[in-house]
Coordinates of C-alpha atoms in Angstrom, one line a residue:
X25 CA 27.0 -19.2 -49.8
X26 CA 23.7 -21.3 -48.0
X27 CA 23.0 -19.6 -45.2
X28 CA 22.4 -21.7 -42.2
X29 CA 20.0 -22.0 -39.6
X30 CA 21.2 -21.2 -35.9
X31 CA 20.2 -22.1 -32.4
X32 CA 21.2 -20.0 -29.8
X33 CA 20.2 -20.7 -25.7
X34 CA 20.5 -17.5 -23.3
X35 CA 22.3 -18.1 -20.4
X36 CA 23.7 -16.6 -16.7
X37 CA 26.5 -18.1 -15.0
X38 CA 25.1 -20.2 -11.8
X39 CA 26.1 -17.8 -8.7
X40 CA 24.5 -18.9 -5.1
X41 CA 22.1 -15.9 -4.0
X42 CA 21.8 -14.7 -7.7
X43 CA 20.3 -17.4 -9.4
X44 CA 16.5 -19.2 -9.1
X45 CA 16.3 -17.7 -5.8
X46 CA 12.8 -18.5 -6.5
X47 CA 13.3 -21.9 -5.2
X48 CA 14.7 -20.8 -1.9
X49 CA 13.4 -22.2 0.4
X50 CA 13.5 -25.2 0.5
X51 CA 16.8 -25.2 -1.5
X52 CA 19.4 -23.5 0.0
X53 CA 21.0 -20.4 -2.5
X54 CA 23.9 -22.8 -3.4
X55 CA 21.6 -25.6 -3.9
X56 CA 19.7 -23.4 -6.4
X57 CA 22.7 -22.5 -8.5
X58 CA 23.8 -26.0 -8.7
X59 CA 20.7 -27.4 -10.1
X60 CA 20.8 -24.4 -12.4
X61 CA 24.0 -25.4 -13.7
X62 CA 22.5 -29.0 -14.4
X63 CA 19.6 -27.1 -16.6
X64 CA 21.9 -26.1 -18.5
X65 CA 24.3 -28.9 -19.0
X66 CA 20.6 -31.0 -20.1
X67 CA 20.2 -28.0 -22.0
X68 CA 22.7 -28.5 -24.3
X69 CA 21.9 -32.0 -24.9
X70 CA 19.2 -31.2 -26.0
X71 CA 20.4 -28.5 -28.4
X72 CA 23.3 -30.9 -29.6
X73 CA 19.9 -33.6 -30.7
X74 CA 18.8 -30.9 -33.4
X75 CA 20.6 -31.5 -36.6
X76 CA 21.8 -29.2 -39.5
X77 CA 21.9 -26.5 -37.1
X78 CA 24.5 -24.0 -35.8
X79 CA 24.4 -23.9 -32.4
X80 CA 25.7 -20.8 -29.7
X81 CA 25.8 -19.7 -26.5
X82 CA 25.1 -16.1 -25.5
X83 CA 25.9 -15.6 -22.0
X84 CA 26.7 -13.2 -18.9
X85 CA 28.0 -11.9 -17.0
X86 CA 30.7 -10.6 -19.1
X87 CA 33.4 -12.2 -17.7
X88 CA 31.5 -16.2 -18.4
X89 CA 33.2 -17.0 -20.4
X90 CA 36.1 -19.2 -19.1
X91 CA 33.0 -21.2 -17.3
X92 CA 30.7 -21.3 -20.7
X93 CA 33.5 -22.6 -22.5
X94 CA 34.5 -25.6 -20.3
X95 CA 31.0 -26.1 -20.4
X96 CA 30.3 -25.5 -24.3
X97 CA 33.5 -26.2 -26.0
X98 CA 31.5 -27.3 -29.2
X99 CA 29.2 -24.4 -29.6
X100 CA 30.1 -20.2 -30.2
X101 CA 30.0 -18.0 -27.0
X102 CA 28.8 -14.5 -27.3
X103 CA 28.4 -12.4 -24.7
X104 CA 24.7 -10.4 -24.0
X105 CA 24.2 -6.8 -25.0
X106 CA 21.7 -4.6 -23.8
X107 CA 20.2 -2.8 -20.6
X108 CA 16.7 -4.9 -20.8
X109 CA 15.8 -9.1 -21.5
X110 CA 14.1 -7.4 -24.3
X111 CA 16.8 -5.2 -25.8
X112 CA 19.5 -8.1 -25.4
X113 CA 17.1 -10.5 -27.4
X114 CA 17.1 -8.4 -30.1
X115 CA 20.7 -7.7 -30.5
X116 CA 21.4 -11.5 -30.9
X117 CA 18.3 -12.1 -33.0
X118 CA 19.1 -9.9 -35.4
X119 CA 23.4 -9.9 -35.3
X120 CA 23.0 -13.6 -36.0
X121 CA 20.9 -12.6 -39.0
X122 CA 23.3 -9.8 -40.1
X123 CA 26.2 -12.8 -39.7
X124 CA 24.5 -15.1 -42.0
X125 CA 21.5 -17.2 -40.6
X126 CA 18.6 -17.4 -42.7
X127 CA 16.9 -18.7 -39.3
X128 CA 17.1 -18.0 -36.1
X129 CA 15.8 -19.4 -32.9
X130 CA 16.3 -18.7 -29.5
X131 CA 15.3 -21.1 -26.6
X132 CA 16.1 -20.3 -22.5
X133 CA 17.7 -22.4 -19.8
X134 CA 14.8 -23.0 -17.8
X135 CA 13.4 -25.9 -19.3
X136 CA 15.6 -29.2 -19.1
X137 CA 12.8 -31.3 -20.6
X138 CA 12.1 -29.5 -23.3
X139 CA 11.7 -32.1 -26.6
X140 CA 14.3 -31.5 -29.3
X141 CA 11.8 -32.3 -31.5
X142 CA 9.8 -28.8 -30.6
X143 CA 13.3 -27.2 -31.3
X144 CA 13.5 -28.8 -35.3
X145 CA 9.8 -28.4 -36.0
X146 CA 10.7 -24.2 -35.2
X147 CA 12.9 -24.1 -38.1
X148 CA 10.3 -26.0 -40.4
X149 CA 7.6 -23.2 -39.0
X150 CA 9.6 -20.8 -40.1
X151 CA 9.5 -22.0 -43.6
X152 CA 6.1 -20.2 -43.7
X153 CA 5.2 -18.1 -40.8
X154 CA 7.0 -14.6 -39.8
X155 CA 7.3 -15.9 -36.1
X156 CA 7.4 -18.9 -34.0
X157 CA 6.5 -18.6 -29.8
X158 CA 7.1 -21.5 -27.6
X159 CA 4.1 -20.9 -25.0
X160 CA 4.7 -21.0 -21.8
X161 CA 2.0 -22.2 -19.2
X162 CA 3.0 -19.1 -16.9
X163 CA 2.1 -16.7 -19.8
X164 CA 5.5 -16.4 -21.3
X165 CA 7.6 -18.0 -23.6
X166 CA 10.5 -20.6 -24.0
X167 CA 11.7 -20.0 -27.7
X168 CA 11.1 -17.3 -29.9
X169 CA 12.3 -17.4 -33.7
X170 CA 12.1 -15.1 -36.8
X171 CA 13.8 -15.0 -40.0
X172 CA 13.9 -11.0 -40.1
X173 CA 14.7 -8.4 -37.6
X174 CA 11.6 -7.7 -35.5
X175 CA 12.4 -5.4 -33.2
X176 CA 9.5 -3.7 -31.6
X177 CA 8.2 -7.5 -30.7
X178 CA 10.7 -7.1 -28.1
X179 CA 11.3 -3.5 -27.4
X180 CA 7.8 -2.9 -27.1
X181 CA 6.6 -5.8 -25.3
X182 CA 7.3 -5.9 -21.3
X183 CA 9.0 -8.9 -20.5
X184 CA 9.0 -11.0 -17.4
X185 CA 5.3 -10.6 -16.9
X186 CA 2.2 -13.3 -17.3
X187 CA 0.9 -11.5 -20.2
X188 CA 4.2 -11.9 -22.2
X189 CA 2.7 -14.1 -24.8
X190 CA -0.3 -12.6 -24.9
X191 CA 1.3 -9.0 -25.6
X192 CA 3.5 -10.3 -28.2
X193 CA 0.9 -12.1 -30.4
X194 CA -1.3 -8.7 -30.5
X195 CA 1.6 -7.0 -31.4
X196 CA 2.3 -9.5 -34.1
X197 CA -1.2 -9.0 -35.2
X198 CA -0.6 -5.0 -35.3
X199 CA 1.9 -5.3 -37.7
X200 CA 0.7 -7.7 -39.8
X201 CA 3.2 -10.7 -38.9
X202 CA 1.9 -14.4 -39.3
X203 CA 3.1 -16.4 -35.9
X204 CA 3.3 -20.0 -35.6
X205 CA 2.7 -21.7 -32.1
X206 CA 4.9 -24.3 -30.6
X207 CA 3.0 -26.8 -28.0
X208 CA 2.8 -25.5 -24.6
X209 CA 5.9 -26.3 -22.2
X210 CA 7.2 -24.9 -18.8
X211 CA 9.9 -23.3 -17.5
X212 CA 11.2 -24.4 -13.8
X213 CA 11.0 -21.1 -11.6
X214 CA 9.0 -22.2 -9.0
X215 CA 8.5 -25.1 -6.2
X216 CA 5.9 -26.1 -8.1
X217 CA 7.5 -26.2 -11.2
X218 CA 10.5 -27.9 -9.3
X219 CA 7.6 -30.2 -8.6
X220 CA 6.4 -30.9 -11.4
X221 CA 9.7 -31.7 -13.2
X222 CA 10.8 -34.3 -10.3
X223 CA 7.7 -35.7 -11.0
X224 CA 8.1 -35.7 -15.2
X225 CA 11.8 -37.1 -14.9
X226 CA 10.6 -40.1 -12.2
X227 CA 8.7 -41.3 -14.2
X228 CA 9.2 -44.4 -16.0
X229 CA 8.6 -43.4 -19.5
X230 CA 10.8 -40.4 -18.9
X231 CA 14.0 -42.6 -18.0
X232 CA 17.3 -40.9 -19.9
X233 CA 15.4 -37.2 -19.8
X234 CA 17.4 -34.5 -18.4
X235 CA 20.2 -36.7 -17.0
X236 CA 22.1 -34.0 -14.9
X237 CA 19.0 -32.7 -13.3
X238 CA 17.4 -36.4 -12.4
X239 CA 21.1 -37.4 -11.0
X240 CA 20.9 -33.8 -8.7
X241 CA 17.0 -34.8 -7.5
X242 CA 17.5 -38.2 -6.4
X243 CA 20.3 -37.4 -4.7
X244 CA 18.9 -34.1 -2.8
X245 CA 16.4 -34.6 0.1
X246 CA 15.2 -31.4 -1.3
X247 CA 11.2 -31.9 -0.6
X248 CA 11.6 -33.0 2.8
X249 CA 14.4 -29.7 4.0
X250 CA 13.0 -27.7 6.5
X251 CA 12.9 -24.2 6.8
X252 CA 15.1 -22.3 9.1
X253 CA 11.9 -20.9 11.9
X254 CA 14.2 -19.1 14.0
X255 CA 15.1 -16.3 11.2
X256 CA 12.0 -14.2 10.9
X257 CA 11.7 -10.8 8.4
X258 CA 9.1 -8.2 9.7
X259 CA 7.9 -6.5 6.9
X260 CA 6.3 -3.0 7.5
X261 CA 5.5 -1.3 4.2
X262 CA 5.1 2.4 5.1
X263 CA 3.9 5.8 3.3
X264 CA 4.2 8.7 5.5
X265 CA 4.3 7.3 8.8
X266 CA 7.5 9.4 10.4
X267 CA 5.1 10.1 13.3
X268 CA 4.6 6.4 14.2
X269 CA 7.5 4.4 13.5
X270 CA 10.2 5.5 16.1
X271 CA 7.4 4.1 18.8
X272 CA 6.5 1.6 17.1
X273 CA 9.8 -0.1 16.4
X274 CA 10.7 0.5 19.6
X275 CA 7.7 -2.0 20.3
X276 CA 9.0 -4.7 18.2
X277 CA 10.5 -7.7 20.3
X278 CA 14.3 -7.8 19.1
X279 CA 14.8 -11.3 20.4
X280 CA 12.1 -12.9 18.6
X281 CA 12.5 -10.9 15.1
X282 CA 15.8 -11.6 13.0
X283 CA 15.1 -8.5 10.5
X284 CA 13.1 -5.6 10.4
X285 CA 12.3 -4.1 7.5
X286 CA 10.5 -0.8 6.4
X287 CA 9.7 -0.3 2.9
X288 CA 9.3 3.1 2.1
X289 CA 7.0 3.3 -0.6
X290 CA 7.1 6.9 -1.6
X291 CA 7.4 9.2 1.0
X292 CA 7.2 12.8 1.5
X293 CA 8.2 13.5 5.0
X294 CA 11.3 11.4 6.4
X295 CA 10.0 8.0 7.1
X296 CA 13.0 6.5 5.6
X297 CA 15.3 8.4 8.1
X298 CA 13.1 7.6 10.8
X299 CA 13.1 3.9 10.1
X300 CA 17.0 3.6 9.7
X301 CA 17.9 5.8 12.8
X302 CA 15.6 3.5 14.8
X303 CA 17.4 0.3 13.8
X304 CA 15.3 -0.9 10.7
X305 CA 16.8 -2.1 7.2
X306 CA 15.3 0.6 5.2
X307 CA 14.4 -0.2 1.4
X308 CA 13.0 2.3 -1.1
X309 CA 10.2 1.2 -3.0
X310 CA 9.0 4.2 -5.3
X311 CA 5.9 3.1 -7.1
X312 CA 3.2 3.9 -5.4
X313 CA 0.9 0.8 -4.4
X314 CA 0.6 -1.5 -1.2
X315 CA 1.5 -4.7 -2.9
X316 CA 4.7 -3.1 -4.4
X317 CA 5.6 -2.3 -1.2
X318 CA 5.3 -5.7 -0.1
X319 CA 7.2 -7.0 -2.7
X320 CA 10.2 -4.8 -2.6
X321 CA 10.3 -6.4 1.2
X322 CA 10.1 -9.9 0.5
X323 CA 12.6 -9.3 -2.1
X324 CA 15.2 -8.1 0.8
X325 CA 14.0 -10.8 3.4
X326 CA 16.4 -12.7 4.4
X327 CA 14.3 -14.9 7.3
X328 CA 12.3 -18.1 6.5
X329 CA 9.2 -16.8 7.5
X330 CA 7.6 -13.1 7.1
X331 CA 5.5 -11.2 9.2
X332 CA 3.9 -8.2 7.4
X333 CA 2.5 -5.0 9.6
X334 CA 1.2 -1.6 9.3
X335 CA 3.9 0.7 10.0
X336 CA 0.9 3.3 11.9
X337 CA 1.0 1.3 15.1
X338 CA -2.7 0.0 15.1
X339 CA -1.3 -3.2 15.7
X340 CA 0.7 -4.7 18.5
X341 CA 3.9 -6.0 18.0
X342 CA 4.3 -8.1 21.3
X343 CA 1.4 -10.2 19.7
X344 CA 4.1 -11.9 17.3
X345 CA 4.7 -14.3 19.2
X346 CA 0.8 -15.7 19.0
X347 CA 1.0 -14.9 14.8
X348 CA 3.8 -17.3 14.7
X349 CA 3.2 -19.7 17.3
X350 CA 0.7 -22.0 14.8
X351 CA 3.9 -22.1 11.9
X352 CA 6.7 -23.1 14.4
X353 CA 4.0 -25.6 15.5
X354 CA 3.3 -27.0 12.0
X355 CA -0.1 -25.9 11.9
X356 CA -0.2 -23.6 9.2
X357 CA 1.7 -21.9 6.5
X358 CA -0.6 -18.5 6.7
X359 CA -2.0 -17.1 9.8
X360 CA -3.9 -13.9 9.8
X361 CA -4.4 -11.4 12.9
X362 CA -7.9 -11.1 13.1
X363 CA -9.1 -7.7 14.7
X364 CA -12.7 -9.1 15.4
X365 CA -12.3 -12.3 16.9
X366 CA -11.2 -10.2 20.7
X367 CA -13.6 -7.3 19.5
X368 CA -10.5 -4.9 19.5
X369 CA -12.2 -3.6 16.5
X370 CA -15.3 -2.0 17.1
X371 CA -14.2 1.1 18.7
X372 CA -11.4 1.5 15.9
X373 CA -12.7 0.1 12.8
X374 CA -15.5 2.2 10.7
X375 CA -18.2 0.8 9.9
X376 CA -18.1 0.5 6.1
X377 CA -14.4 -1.4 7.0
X378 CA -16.5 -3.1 9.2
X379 CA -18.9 -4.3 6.9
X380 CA -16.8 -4.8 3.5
X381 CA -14.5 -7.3 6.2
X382 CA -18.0 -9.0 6.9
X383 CA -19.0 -9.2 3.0
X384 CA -15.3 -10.5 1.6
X385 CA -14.8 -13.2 4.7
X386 CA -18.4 -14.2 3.8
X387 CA -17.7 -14.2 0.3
X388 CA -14.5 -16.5 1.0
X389 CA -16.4 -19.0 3.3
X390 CA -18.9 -19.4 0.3
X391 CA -16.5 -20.1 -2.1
X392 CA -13.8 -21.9 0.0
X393 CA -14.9 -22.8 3.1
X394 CA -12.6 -20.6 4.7
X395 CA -13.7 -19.8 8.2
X396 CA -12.1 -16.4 8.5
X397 CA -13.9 -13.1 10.3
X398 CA -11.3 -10.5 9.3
X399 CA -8.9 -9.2 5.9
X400 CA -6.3 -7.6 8.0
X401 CA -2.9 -7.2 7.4
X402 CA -1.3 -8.2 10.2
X403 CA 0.0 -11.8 8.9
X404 CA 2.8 -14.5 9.2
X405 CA 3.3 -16.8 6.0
X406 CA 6.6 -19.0 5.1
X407 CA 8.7 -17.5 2.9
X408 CA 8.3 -20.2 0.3
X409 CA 4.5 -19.9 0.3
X410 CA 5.2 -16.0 -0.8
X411 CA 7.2 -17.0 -3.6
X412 CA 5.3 -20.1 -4.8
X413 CA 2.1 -17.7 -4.9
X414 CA 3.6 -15.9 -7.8
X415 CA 1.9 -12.1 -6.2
X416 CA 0.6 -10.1 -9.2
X417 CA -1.8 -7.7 -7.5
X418 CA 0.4 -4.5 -6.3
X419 CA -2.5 -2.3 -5.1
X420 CA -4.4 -2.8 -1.2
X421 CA -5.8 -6.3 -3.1
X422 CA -2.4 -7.9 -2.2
X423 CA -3.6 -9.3 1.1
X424 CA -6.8 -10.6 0.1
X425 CA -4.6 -12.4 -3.7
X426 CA -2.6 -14.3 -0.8
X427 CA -5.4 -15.3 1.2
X428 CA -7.4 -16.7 -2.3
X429 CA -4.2 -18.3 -3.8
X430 CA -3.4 -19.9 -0.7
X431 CA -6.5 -21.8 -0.4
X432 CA -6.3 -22.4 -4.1
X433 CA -2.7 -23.9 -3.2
X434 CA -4.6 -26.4 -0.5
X435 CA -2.4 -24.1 2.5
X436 CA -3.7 -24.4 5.9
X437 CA -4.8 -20.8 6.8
X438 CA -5.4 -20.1 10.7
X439 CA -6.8 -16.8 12.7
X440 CA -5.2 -15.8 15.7
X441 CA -6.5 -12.6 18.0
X442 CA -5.5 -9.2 17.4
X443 CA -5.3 -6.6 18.8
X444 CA -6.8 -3.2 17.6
X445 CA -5.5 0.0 18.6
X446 CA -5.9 3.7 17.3
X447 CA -3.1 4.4 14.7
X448 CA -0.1 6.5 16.6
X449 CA -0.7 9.7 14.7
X450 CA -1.8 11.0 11.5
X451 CA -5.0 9.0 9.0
X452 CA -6.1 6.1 8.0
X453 CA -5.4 5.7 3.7
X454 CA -7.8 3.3 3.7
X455 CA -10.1 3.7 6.4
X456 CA -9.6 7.1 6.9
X457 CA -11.7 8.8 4.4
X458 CA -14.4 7.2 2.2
X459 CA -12.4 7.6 -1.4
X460 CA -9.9 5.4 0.3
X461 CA -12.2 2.8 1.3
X462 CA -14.2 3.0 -1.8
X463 CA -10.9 2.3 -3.6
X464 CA -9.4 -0.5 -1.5
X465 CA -13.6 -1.9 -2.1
X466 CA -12.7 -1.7 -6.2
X467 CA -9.4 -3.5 -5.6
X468 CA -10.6 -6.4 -3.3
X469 CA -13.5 -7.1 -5.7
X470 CA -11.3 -6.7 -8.5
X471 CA -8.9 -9.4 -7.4
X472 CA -11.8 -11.5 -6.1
X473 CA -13.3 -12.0 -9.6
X474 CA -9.7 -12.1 -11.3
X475 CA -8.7 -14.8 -8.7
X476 CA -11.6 -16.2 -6.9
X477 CA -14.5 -16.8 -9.1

């Protein structure tokens, strides 16, 4: 019996608030999941332009499949096995080798552009090299085919990071496997992906591409929706801070702030109970690190635009109102609460804080022309900045990563007054011994020469 070659596309079953979230805002959670669901209808197309191929679906959740089919009627629907992105890979990799193929190559939904051609010239790779990648230009990749089980290349390679591609090809190296690259494509996570593909399909050459999507875009006022300013997520990462928060929530103006949340990154004492009994949306975030923390809050946001704050009370939160006053009037997407601009700070502040704030703002004015006196993290941003920034520093370098990739992004970034105040109770992590500050030095020079240089 000739064994066949098979193309198989990874899929989820469009579900508003569970799928390219990424996107929201602008696009509202339904909005997402619709245009999701034209991906993959172009998708197909594209799959059904590769000939002498056997072509499948391998879906979730498990109970798809009613939806995959109406959608797929032509093609075989298998349903996803495995814990991890990694582990579920592998099962269908290699069961669709065990079943028969000769060759087998995987592509995601992401991608609604995506030439067939790339798709056929895979299968002709594979002729002589162990593996084929399809790079991604966020580090990952959009297609992945082998003609023998490889396991580890997927078990031992952490997906869903920007060094995907990069992992996998050393790993391929390691074991000796020859790997053929695809040309460079894109997947559609992020506005400025979204971007970038309303662009792609507008254009003239581009006229039948991705004929679901381009009906969905020039029908949706998508670029010009405004986000909701009157839901606002306070965001107060905290690590050990029972002995502050009660007061300090009880600070918080309730009429202003739709949602307060306290991420509890690791606590020993009850800072979690503390935060909940006082009101706050409490979520556990238990690897250690200040950007995590962050993170794990924007994740759970539900408002439009966030306000992050130090959960020790050095700040004050009837100031608010003056963080957010320059995004409700349109004149910036980041503002930052600047403890030197009142001089709030010099009582508080040590002076090695003091002076690594003087050497990082001056290193930003030289290579940005940002105008900024302070790194503080007292700070209001649209949600849809946060997400369009793609964070990847989860140490203290997380504020200073926003503030470079913003003014890489062409934001408008605005200082507003602080006040300074002596934390509530307890130390300083940063400021409060030298090790800390030393550390928190390492990070912020660490991200400025990943990031800024």
């Amino acid at each position: 019996m000739t064994k066949s070659n098979t193309l198989l596309v990874v899929a989820k079953q469009p579900a508003p608030g569970q799928t390219k979230t990424r996107l929201c805002p602008p696009l509202t959670y339904e909005q997402a999941a619709t245009l999701y669901d034209c991906f993959l209808r172009d998708t197909l197309q594209i799959m059904r332009q590769v000939p002498n191929v056997q072509r499948g679906l391998v879906y979730l959740p498990n109970d798809a499949r009613e939806y995959f089919h109406k959608l797929a009627p032509d093609m075989e629907l298998t349903c996803q096995r495995g814990m991890t992105l990694g582990e579920r890979l592998d099962n269908l990799l290699t069961d669709s080798l065990h079943n028969g193929s000769q060759r087998v190559v995987v592509i995601n939904s992401d991608s609604p552009t995506l030439p067939a051609a790339y798709l056929s010239q895979a299968f002709d790779d594979l002729a002589k090299a162990d593996v084929v990648l399809g790079p991604t230009q966020d580090g990952g990749y959009y297609l992945i085919g082998i003609k023998q089980p490889q396991p580890d290349l997927l078990h031992k390679v952490q997906m869903s990071t920007p060094h995907v591609l990069a992992d996998t090809l050393a790993l391929a190296e390691s074991s000796g496997l020859t790997v053929s690259l695809l040309p460079t494509w894109y997947d559609v996570d992020t506005i400025e992906d979204l971007v970038k593909l309303d662009n792609e399909i507008a254009d003239i050459n581009a006229k039948g591409k991705a004929p679901a999507t381009q009906r969905w875009l020039s029908k949706t006022n998508w670029r010009n929706q405004q986000a909701d300013l009157s839901r606002i997520s306070l965001i107060i990462p905290a690590l050990n801070e029972a002995d502050c928060l009660a007061r300090l929530l009880d600070e918080v103006p309730v009429d202003l702030i739709h949602q307060v949340i306290v991420v509890d990154n690791g606590s020993t004492d009850n800072t979690g109970e503390v935060a909940q009994k006082a009101g706050a949306f409490v979520v556990v975030e238990p690897r250690r690190g200040y950007g995590f923390a962050c993170a794990a809050g924007v994740a759970a946001a539900e408002g439009d635009v966030l306000v992050f704050m130090d959960g020790d009370g050095s700040f004050v939160p009837a100031e608010l109102s003056d963080l957010l006053k320059p995004i409700a009037q349109d004149k910036a997407e980041l503002v930052l609460g600047s403890r030197t601009l009142n001089g709030s700070h010099q009582e508080v502040m040590p002076l090695h804080q003091r002076v690594g704030n003087r050497l990082f703002a001056w290193l930003l004015r030289k290579r940005y022309g940002l105008n900024l006196t302070d790194l503080g993290p007292f700070r209001a941003v649209k949600r849809e900045v946060v997400l369009q920034l793609n964070m990847q520093e989860f140490t203290y370098g997380w504020p200073l990563e926003m503030m470079i990739k913003s003014a890489r992004h062409q934001m408008r970034i605005l200082e507003v007054p602080v006040t300074y105040r002596p934390r509530f109770a307890g130390q300083s992590k940063v400021s409060g011994s030298l090790r800390g500050s030393i550390l928190a030095a390492y990070r912020f020079f660490r991200v400025m020469l990943r990031y800024g240089l």
